[in-house]
């Protein structure tokens, strides 16, 4: 993909397609460089290995840390009520609830999309 002046230029795989992008022959091994340019050179597996997995784990850890933070604030409110403001607990609970709800929605949509793709094959 080439980004220039707010326009998106698609990769060309057929010589009959209009565009200024170089013709790509092997679309199974597309590589996007830091500038956003596509190439069909072989992708180094070590470069891209685990990027999605790492992103997914960081997102899950973020949701989990918010849940743990709420649990810690609740415990602190019970053991030492003067050290915690009730508004902080309420805000933390709302953030944790919203992030958990968003994670559930994203997971449900990914599963639905995967099921649609697998049914179309």
Short mmCIF file of N, CA and C in Angstrom, two decimals:
data_model
loop_
_atom_site.label_atom_id
_atom_site.label_comp_id
_atom_site.label_asym_id
_atom_site.label_seq_id
_atom_site.Cartn_x
_atom_site.Cartn_y
_atom_site.Cartn_z
N UNK A 1 0.84 -1.17 0.00
CA UNK A 1 0.00 0.00 0.00
C UNK A 1 0.88 1.23 0.00
N UNK A 2 0.48 2.16 -0.76
CA UNK A 2 1.21 3.41 -0.82
C UNK A 2 0.29 4.52 -0.36
N UNK A 3 0.69 5.29 0.62
CA UNK A 3 -0.13 6.38 1.10
C UNK A 3 0.49 7.68 0.63
N UNK A 4 -0.27 8.43 -0.18
CA UNK A 4 0.23 9.71 -0.61
C UNK A 4 -0.94 10.68 -0.74
N UNK A 5 -0.81 11.82 -0.11
CA UNK A 5 -1.83 12.87 -0.17
C UNK A 5 -3.21 12.37 0.21
N UNK A 6 -3.30 11.46 1.18
CA UNK A 6 -4.58 11.00 1.67
C UNK A 6 -5.28 9.99 0.78
N UNK A 7 -4.63 9.49 -0.25
CA UNK A 7 -5.26 8.50 -1.11
C UNK A 7 -4.62 7.15 -0.87
N UNK A 8 -5.36 6.12 -1.12
CA UNK A 8 -4.88 4.76 -0.95
C UNK A 8 -4.75 4.12 -2.31
N UNK A 9 -3.60 3.56 -2.59
CA UNK A 9 -3.38 2.89 -3.86
C UNK A 9 -3.25 1.40 -3.60
N UNK A 10 -4.09 0.61 -4.22
CA UNK A 10 -4.11 -0.82 -4.01
C UNK A 10 -2.96 -1.51 -4.73
N UNK A 11 -2.58 -2.68 -4.23
CA UNK A 11 -1.54 -3.47 -4.86
C UNK A 11 -2.08 -4.02 -6.18
N UNK A 12 -1.23 -4.05 -7.19
CA UNK A 12 -1.64 -4.57 -8.50
C UNK A 12 -1.12 -6.00 -8.64
N UNK A 13 -2.02 -6.91 -8.97
CA UNK A 13 -1.63 -8.30 -9.22
C UNK A 13 -1.91 -8.70 -10.66
N UNK A 14 -2.56 -7.82 -11.41
CA UNK A 14 -2.89 -8.09 -12.80
C UNK A 14 -2.41 -6.90 -13.62
N UNK A 15 -1.73 -7.17 -14.74
CA UNK A 15 -1.19 -6.10 -15.58
C UNK A 15 -2.29 -5.23 -16.17
N UNK A 16 -3.50 -5.75 -16.29
CA UNK A 16 -4.61 -4.98 -16.85
C UNK A 16 -5.17 -3.96 -15.87
N UNK A 17 -4.83 -4.07 -14.59
CA UNK A 17 -5.32 -3.13 -13.60
C UNK A 17 -4.59 -1.80 -13.73
N UNK A 18 -5.32 -0.74 -13.50
CA UNK A 18 -4.76 0.60 -13.60
C UNK A 18 -4.07 0.94 -12.29
N UNK A 19 -2.95 1.61 -12.38
CA UNK A 19 -2.25 2.05 -11.19
C UNK A 19 -0.77 2.20 -11.46
N UNK A 20 -0.08 2.84 -10.54
CA UNK A 20 1.35 3.06 -10.71
C UNK A 20 2.18 2.12 -9.85
N UNK A 21 1.53 1.31 -9.02
CA UNK A 21 2.26 0.35 -8.18
C UNK A 21 2.91 -0.70 -9.06
N UNK A 22 4.06 -1.23 -8.66
CA UNK A 22 4.67 -2.33 -9.42
C UNK A 22 3.77 -3.56 -9.35
N UNK A 23 3.83 -4.38 -10.37
CA UNK A 23 3.02 -5.58 -10.45
C UNK A 23 3.56 -6.63 -9.49
N UNK A 24 2.69 -7.16 -8.62
CA UNK A 24 3.08 -8.18 -7.66
C UNK A 24 2.66 -9.54 -8.18
N UNK A 25 3.57 -10.48 -8.17
CA UNK A 25 3.28 -11.80 -8.71
C UNK A 25 2.84 -12.79 -7.65
N UNK A 26 3.45 -12.75 -6.50
CA UNK A 26 3.16 -13.73 -5.45
C UNK A 26 2.50 -13.00 -4.28
N UNK A 27 1.17 -13.00 -4.24
CA UNK A 27 0.48 -12.25 -3.19
C UNK A 27 0.45 -12.99 -1.87
N UNK A 28 0.89 -14.24 -1.86
CA UNK A 28 0.92 -15.00 -0.61
C UNK A 28 2.01 -14.53 0.33
N UNK A 29 3.03 -13.86 -0.19
CA UNK A 29 4.15 -13.42 0.64
C UNK A 29 4.30 -11.90 0.62
N UNK A 30 3.21 -11.18 0.73
CA UNK A 30 3.29 -9.73 0.70
C UNK A 30 3.98 -9.22 1.95
N UNK A 31 4.78 -8.19 1.77
CA UNK A 31 5.51 -7.59 2.86
C UNK A 31 5.27 -6.09 2.81
N UNK A 32 4.99 -5.47 3.93
CA UNK A 32 4.79 -4.03 4.00
C UNK A 32 5.94 -3.44 4.78
N UNK A 33 6.69 -2.52 4.15
CA UNK A 33 7.82 -1.91 4.84
C UNK A 33 7.34 -0.76 5.72
N UNK A 34 8.28 -0.11 6.40
CA UNK A 34 7.93 0.95 7.34
C UNK A 34 7.27 2.14 6.66
N UNK A 35 7.55 2.36 5.37
CA UNK A 35 6.94 3.48 4.65
C UNK A 35 5.55 3.15 4.14
N UNK A 36 5.10 1.89 4.31
CA UNK A 36 3.79 1.49 3.86
C UNK A 36 3.77 0.96 2.44
N UNK A 37 4.94 0.68 1.86
CA UNK A 37 5.02 0.16 0.50
C UNK A 37 4.94 -1.35 0.51
N UNK A 38 4.24 -1.91 -0.46
CA UNK A 38 4.10 -3.36 -0.60
C UNK A 38 5.18 -3.91 -1.49
N UNK A 39 5.63 -5.10 -1.17
CA UNK A 39 6.54 -5.83 -2.05
C UNK A 39 6.23 -7.31 -1.93
N UNK A 40 6.61 -8.07 -2.95
CA UNK A 40 6.37 -9.51 -2.91
C UNK A 40 7.65 -10.28 -2.62
N UNK A 41 8.63 -9.59 -2.02
CA UNK A 41 9.85 -10.29 -1.62
C UNK A 41 9.53 -11.21 -0.46
N UNK A 42 10.31 -12.27 -0.27
CA UNK A 42 10.02 -13.22 0.80
C UNK A 42 10.00 -12.53 2.17
N UNK A 43 9.02 -12.88 2.95
CA UNK A 43 8.88 -12.31 4.28
C UNK A 43 9.74 -13.11 5.25
N UNK A 44 10.53 -12.40 6.03
CA UNK A 44 11.34 -13.07 7.04
C UNK A 44 10.44 -13.43 8.21
N UNK A 45 10.33 -14.72 8.49
CA UNK A 45 9.44 -15.17 9.56
C UNK A 45 9.88 -14.65 10.92
N UNK A 46 11.17 -14.53 11.14
CA UNK A 46 11.66 -14.07 12.44
C UNK A 46 11.24 -12.63 12.70
N UNK A 47 11.12 -11.82 11.63
CA UNK A 47 10.73 -10.42 11.78
C UNK A 47 9.30 -10.29 12.27
N UNK A 48 8.40 -11.09 11.69
CA UNK A 48 6.98 -10.93 11.94
C UNK A 48 6.41 -11.97 12.90
N UNK A 49 7.23 -12.86 13.37
CA UNK A 49 6.75 -13.92 14.23
C UNK A 49 6.25 -13.35 15.56
N UNK A 50 5.03 -13.67 15.87
CA UNK A 50 4.49 -13.32 17.17
C UNK A 50 3.98 -11.91 17.33
N UNK A 51 3.94 -11.10 16.27
CA UNK A 51 3.47 -9.73 16.44
C UNK A 51 2.00 -9.70 16.86
N UNK A 52 1.15 -10.47 16.20
CA UNK A 52 -0.26 -10.49 16.56
C UNK A 52 -0.44 -11.11 17.93
N UNK A 53 0.30 -12.19 18.18
CA UNK A 53 0.21 -12.85 19.48
C UNK A 53 0.64 -11.90 20.59
N UNK A 54 1.71 -11.15 20.35
CA UNK A 54 2.20 -10.20 21.35
C UNK A 54 1.18 -9.09 21.60
N UNK A 55 0.58 -8.57 20.54
CA UNK A 55 -0.44 -7.54 20.68
C UNK A 55 -1.64 -8.06 21.45
N UNK A 56 -2.07 -9.26 21.13
CA UNK A 56 -3.22 -9.87 21.80
C UNK A 56 -2.94 -10.08 23.28
N UNK A 57 -1.76 -10.58 23.60
CA UNK A 57 -1.41 -10.80 25.01
C UNK A 57 -1.33 -9.49 25.78
N UNK A 58 -0.80 -8.43 25.16
CA UNK A 58 -0.74 -7.13 25.83
C UNK A 58 -2.14 -6.59 26.11
N UNK A 59 -3.06 -6.80 25.16
CA UNK A 59 -4.44 -6.34 25.35
C UNK A 59 -5.10 -7.10 26.49
N UNK A 60 -4.91 -8.41 26.54
CA UNK A 60 -5.50 -9.22 27.61
C UNK A 60 -4.88 -8.85 28.96
N UNK A 61 -3.58 -8.61 28.98
CA UNK A 61 -2.92 -8.21 30.22
C UNK A 61 -3.42 -6.85 30.70
N UNK A 62 -3.73 -5.94 29.76
CA UNK A 62 -4.27 -4.64 30.13
C UNK A 62 -5.64 -4.77 30.78
N UNK A 63 -6.50 -5.60 30.20
CA UNK A 63 -7.83 -5.84 30.78
C UNK A 63 -7.68 -6.49 32.15
N UNK A 64 -6.79 -7.46 32.26
CA UNK A 64 -6.58 -8.15 33.53
C UNK A 64 -6.04 -7.20 34.59
N UNK A 65 -5.13 -6.32 34.23
CA UNK A 65 -4.56 -5.40 35.22
C UNK A 65 -5.63 -4.44 35.74
N UNK A 66 -6.58 -4.05 34.89
CA UNK A 66 -7.66 -3.20 35.37
C UNK A 66 -8.56 -3.96 36.34
N UNK A 67 -8.83 -5.23 36.07
CA UNK A 67 -9.64 -6.04 36.98
C UNK A 67 -8.92 -6.21 38.32
N UNK A 68 -7.61 -6.46 38.28
CA UNK A 68 -6.83 -6.63 39.51
C UNK A 68 -6.79 -5.32 40.30
N UNK A 69 -6.68 -4.20 39.59
CA UNK A 69 -6.66 -2.90 40.25
C UNK A 69 -7.96 -2.66 41.01
N UNK A 70 -9.09 -3.01 40.40
CA UNK A 70 -10.39 -2.86 41.08
C UNK A 70 -10.45 -3.74 42.32
N UNK A 71 -9.98 -4.98 42.19
CA UNK A 71 -10.00 -5.89 43.34
C UNK A 71 -9.13 -5.35 44.47
N UNK A 72 -7.97 -4.79 44.14
CA UNK A 72 -7.10 -4.22 45.17
C UNK A 72 -7.73 -3.01 45.83
N UNK A 73 -8.38 -2.16 45.03
CA UNK A 73 -9.04 -0.99 45.61
C UNK A 73 -10.21 -1.39 46.51
N UNK A 74 -10.96 -2.41 46.11
CA UNK A 74 -12.06 -2.90 46.96
C UNK A 74 -11.53 -3.42 48.29
N UNK A 75 -10.46 -4.20 48.20
CA UNK A 75 -9.87 -4.77 49.42
C UNK A 75 -9.36 -3.65 50.34
N UNK A 76 -8.72 -2.65 49.73
CA UNK A 76 -8.20 -1.53 50.52
C UNK A 76 -9.35 -0.74 51.16
N UNK A 77 -10.47 -0.62 50.42
CA UNK A 77 -11.63 0.11 50.96
C UNK A 77 -12.23 -0.61 52.16
N UNK A 78 -12.14 -1.95 52.17
CA UNK A 78 -12.68 -2.72 53.30
C UNK A 78 -11.74 -2.66 54.49
N UNK A 79 -10.43 -2.82 54.23
CA UNK A 79 -9.47 -2.88 55.33
C UNK A 79 -9.11 -1.51 55.89
N UNK A 80 -9.02 -0.49 55.01
CA UNK A 80 -8.66 0.86 55.46
C UNK A 80 -9.48 1.88 54.66
N UNK A 81 -10.73 2.10 55.07
CA UNK A 81 -11.64 2.95 54.29
C UNK A 81 -11.18 4.39 54.12
N UNK A 82 -10.40 4.90 55.03
CA UNK A 82 -9.97 6.30 54.93
C UNK A 82 -8.88 6.52 53.88
N UNK A 83 -8.22 5.46 53.46
CA UNK A 83 -7.11 5.62 52.51
C UNK A 83 -7.56 5.64 51.05
N UNK A 84 -8.83 5.30 50.80
CA UNK A 84 -9.31 5.21 49.42
C UNK A 84 -10.55 6.07 49.26
N UNK A 85 -10.59 6.82 48.18
CA UNK A 85 -11.77 7.62 47.86
C UNK A 85 -12.76 6.74 47.10
N UNK A 86 -14.01 6.81 47.46
CA UNK A 86 -15.03 5.97 46.83
C UNK A 86 -15.18 6.29 45.34
N UNK A 87 -14.89 7.53 44.96
CA UNK A 87 -14.98 7.92 43.56
C UNK A 87 -13.90 7.23 42.72
N UNK A 88 -12.72 7.04 43.32
CA UNK A 88 -11.66 6.31 42.62
C UNK A 88 -12.07 4.86 42.36
N UNK A 89 -12.73 4.26 43.32
CA UNK A 89 -13.20 2.88 43.17
C UNK A 89 -14.26 2.81 42.08
N UNK A 90 -15.19 3.75 42.12
CA UNK A 90 -16.27 3.76 41.12
C UNK A 90 -15.70 3.96 39.72
N UNK A 91 -14.75 4.87 39.56
CA UNK A 91 -14.13 5.12 38.27
C UNK A 91 -13.36 3.89 37.79
N UNK A 92 -12.61 3.27 38.68
CA UNK A 92 -11.85 2.07 38.31
C UNK A 92 -12.79 0.93 37.92
N UNK A 93 -13.90 0.80 38.62
CA UNK A 93 -14.87 -0.25 38.28
C UNK A 93 -15.49 0.01 36.91
N UNK A 94 -15.80 1.26 36.62
CA UNK A 94 -16.39 1.59 35.32
C UNK A 94 -15.40 1.33 34.19
N UNK A 95 -14.12 1.70 34.38
CA UNK A 95 -13.09 1.45 33.37
C UNK A 95 -12.91 -0.05 33.14
N UNK A 96 -12.85 -0.81 34.23
CA UNK A 96 -12.65 -2.25 34.11
C UNK A 96 -13.84 -2.91 33.43
N UNK A 97 -15.03 -2.48 33.77
CA UNK A 97 -16.24 -3.03 33.16
C UNK A 97 -16.29 -2.72 31.67
N UNK A 98 -15.94 -1.48 31.31
CA UNK A 98 -15.97 -1.08 29.91
C UNK A 98 -14.91 -1.84 29.10
N UNK A 99 -13.71 -1.99 29.64
CA UNK A 99 -12.67 -2.70 28.90
C UNK A 99 -13.00 -4.18 28.75
N UNK A 100 -13.61 -4.78 29.77
CA UNK A 100 -14.02 -6.18 29.67
C UNK A 100 -15.14 -6.34 28.65
N UNK A 101 -16.07 -5.41 28.63
CA UNK A 101 -17.16 -5.44 27.66
C UNK A 101 -16.64 -5.27 26.24
N UNK A 102 -15.69 -4.36 26.05
CA UNK A 102 -15.10 -4.15 24.74
C UNK A 102 -14.34 -5.39 24.28
N UNK A 103 -13.59 -6.00 25.18
CA UNK A 103 -12.85 -7.22 24.83
C UNK A 103 -13.80 -8.34 24.43
N UNK A 104 -14.89 -8.48 25.16
CA UNK A 104 -15.88 -9.51 24.83
C UNK A 104 -16.50 -9.25 23.45
N UNK A 105 -16.82 -7.99 23.17
CA UNK A 105 -17.41 -7.64 21.87
C UNK A 105 -16.44 -7.93 20.73
N UNK A 106 -15.18 -7.56 20.92
CA UNK A 106 -14.17 -7.81 19.87
C UNK A 106 -14.00 -9.31 19.64
N UNK A 107 -13.93 -10.07 20.71
CA UNK A 107 -13.77 -11.52 20.58
C UNK A 107 -14.97 -12.13 19.87
N UNK A 108 -16.18 -11.70 20.24
CA UNK A 108 -17.39 -12.22 19.58
C UNK A 108 -17.39 -11.90 18.09
N UNK A 109 -16.97 -10.70 17.72
CA UNK A 109 -16.95 -10.32 16.30
C UNK A 109 -15.87 -11.08 15.53
N UNK A 110 -14.74 -11.30 16.16
CA UNK A 110 -13.68 -12.08 15.50
C UNK A 110 -14.17 -13.51 15.26
N UNK A 111 -14.83 -14.09 16.24
CA UNK A 111 -15.35 -15.45 16.10
C UNK A 111 -16.42 -15.50 15.01
N UNK A 112 -17.32 -14.51 14.99
CA UNK A 112 -18.34 -14.47 13.93
C UNK A 112 -17.71 -14.34 12.56
N UNK A 113 -16.71 -13.47 12.44
CA UNK A 113 -16.01 -13.31 11.16
C UNK A 113 -15.32 -14.59 10.73
N UNK A 114 -14.69 -15.27 11.67
CA UNK A 114 -14.01 -16.53 11.34
C UNK A 114 -15.02 -17.58 10.89
N UNK A 115 -16.16 -17.63 11.56
CA UNK A 115 -17.19 -18.60 11.16
C UNK A 115 -17.73 -18.29 9.78
N UNK A 116 -17.90 -17.01 9.45
CA UNK A 116 -18.36 -16.65 8.10
C UNK A 116 -17.33 -17.04 7.06
N UNK A 117 -16.06 -16.78 7.35
CA UNK A 117 -15.00 -17.16 6.39
C UNK A 117 -14.93 -18.66 6.20
N UNK A 118 -15.06 -19.41 7.27
CA UNK A 118 -14.96 -20.87 7.15
C UNK A 118 -16.16 -21.47 6.46
N UNK A 119 -17.34 -20.82 6.55
CA UNK A 119 -18.52 -21.33 5.87
C UNK A 119 -18.48 -21.03 4.38
N UNK A 120 -17.80 -19.97 3.97
CA UNK A 120 -17.73 -19.60 2.56
C UNK A 120 -16.75 -20.45 1.77
N UNK A 121 -15.92 -21.20 2.42
CA UNK A 121 -14.93 -22.00 1.71
C UNK A 121 -15.55 -23.20 1.18
#
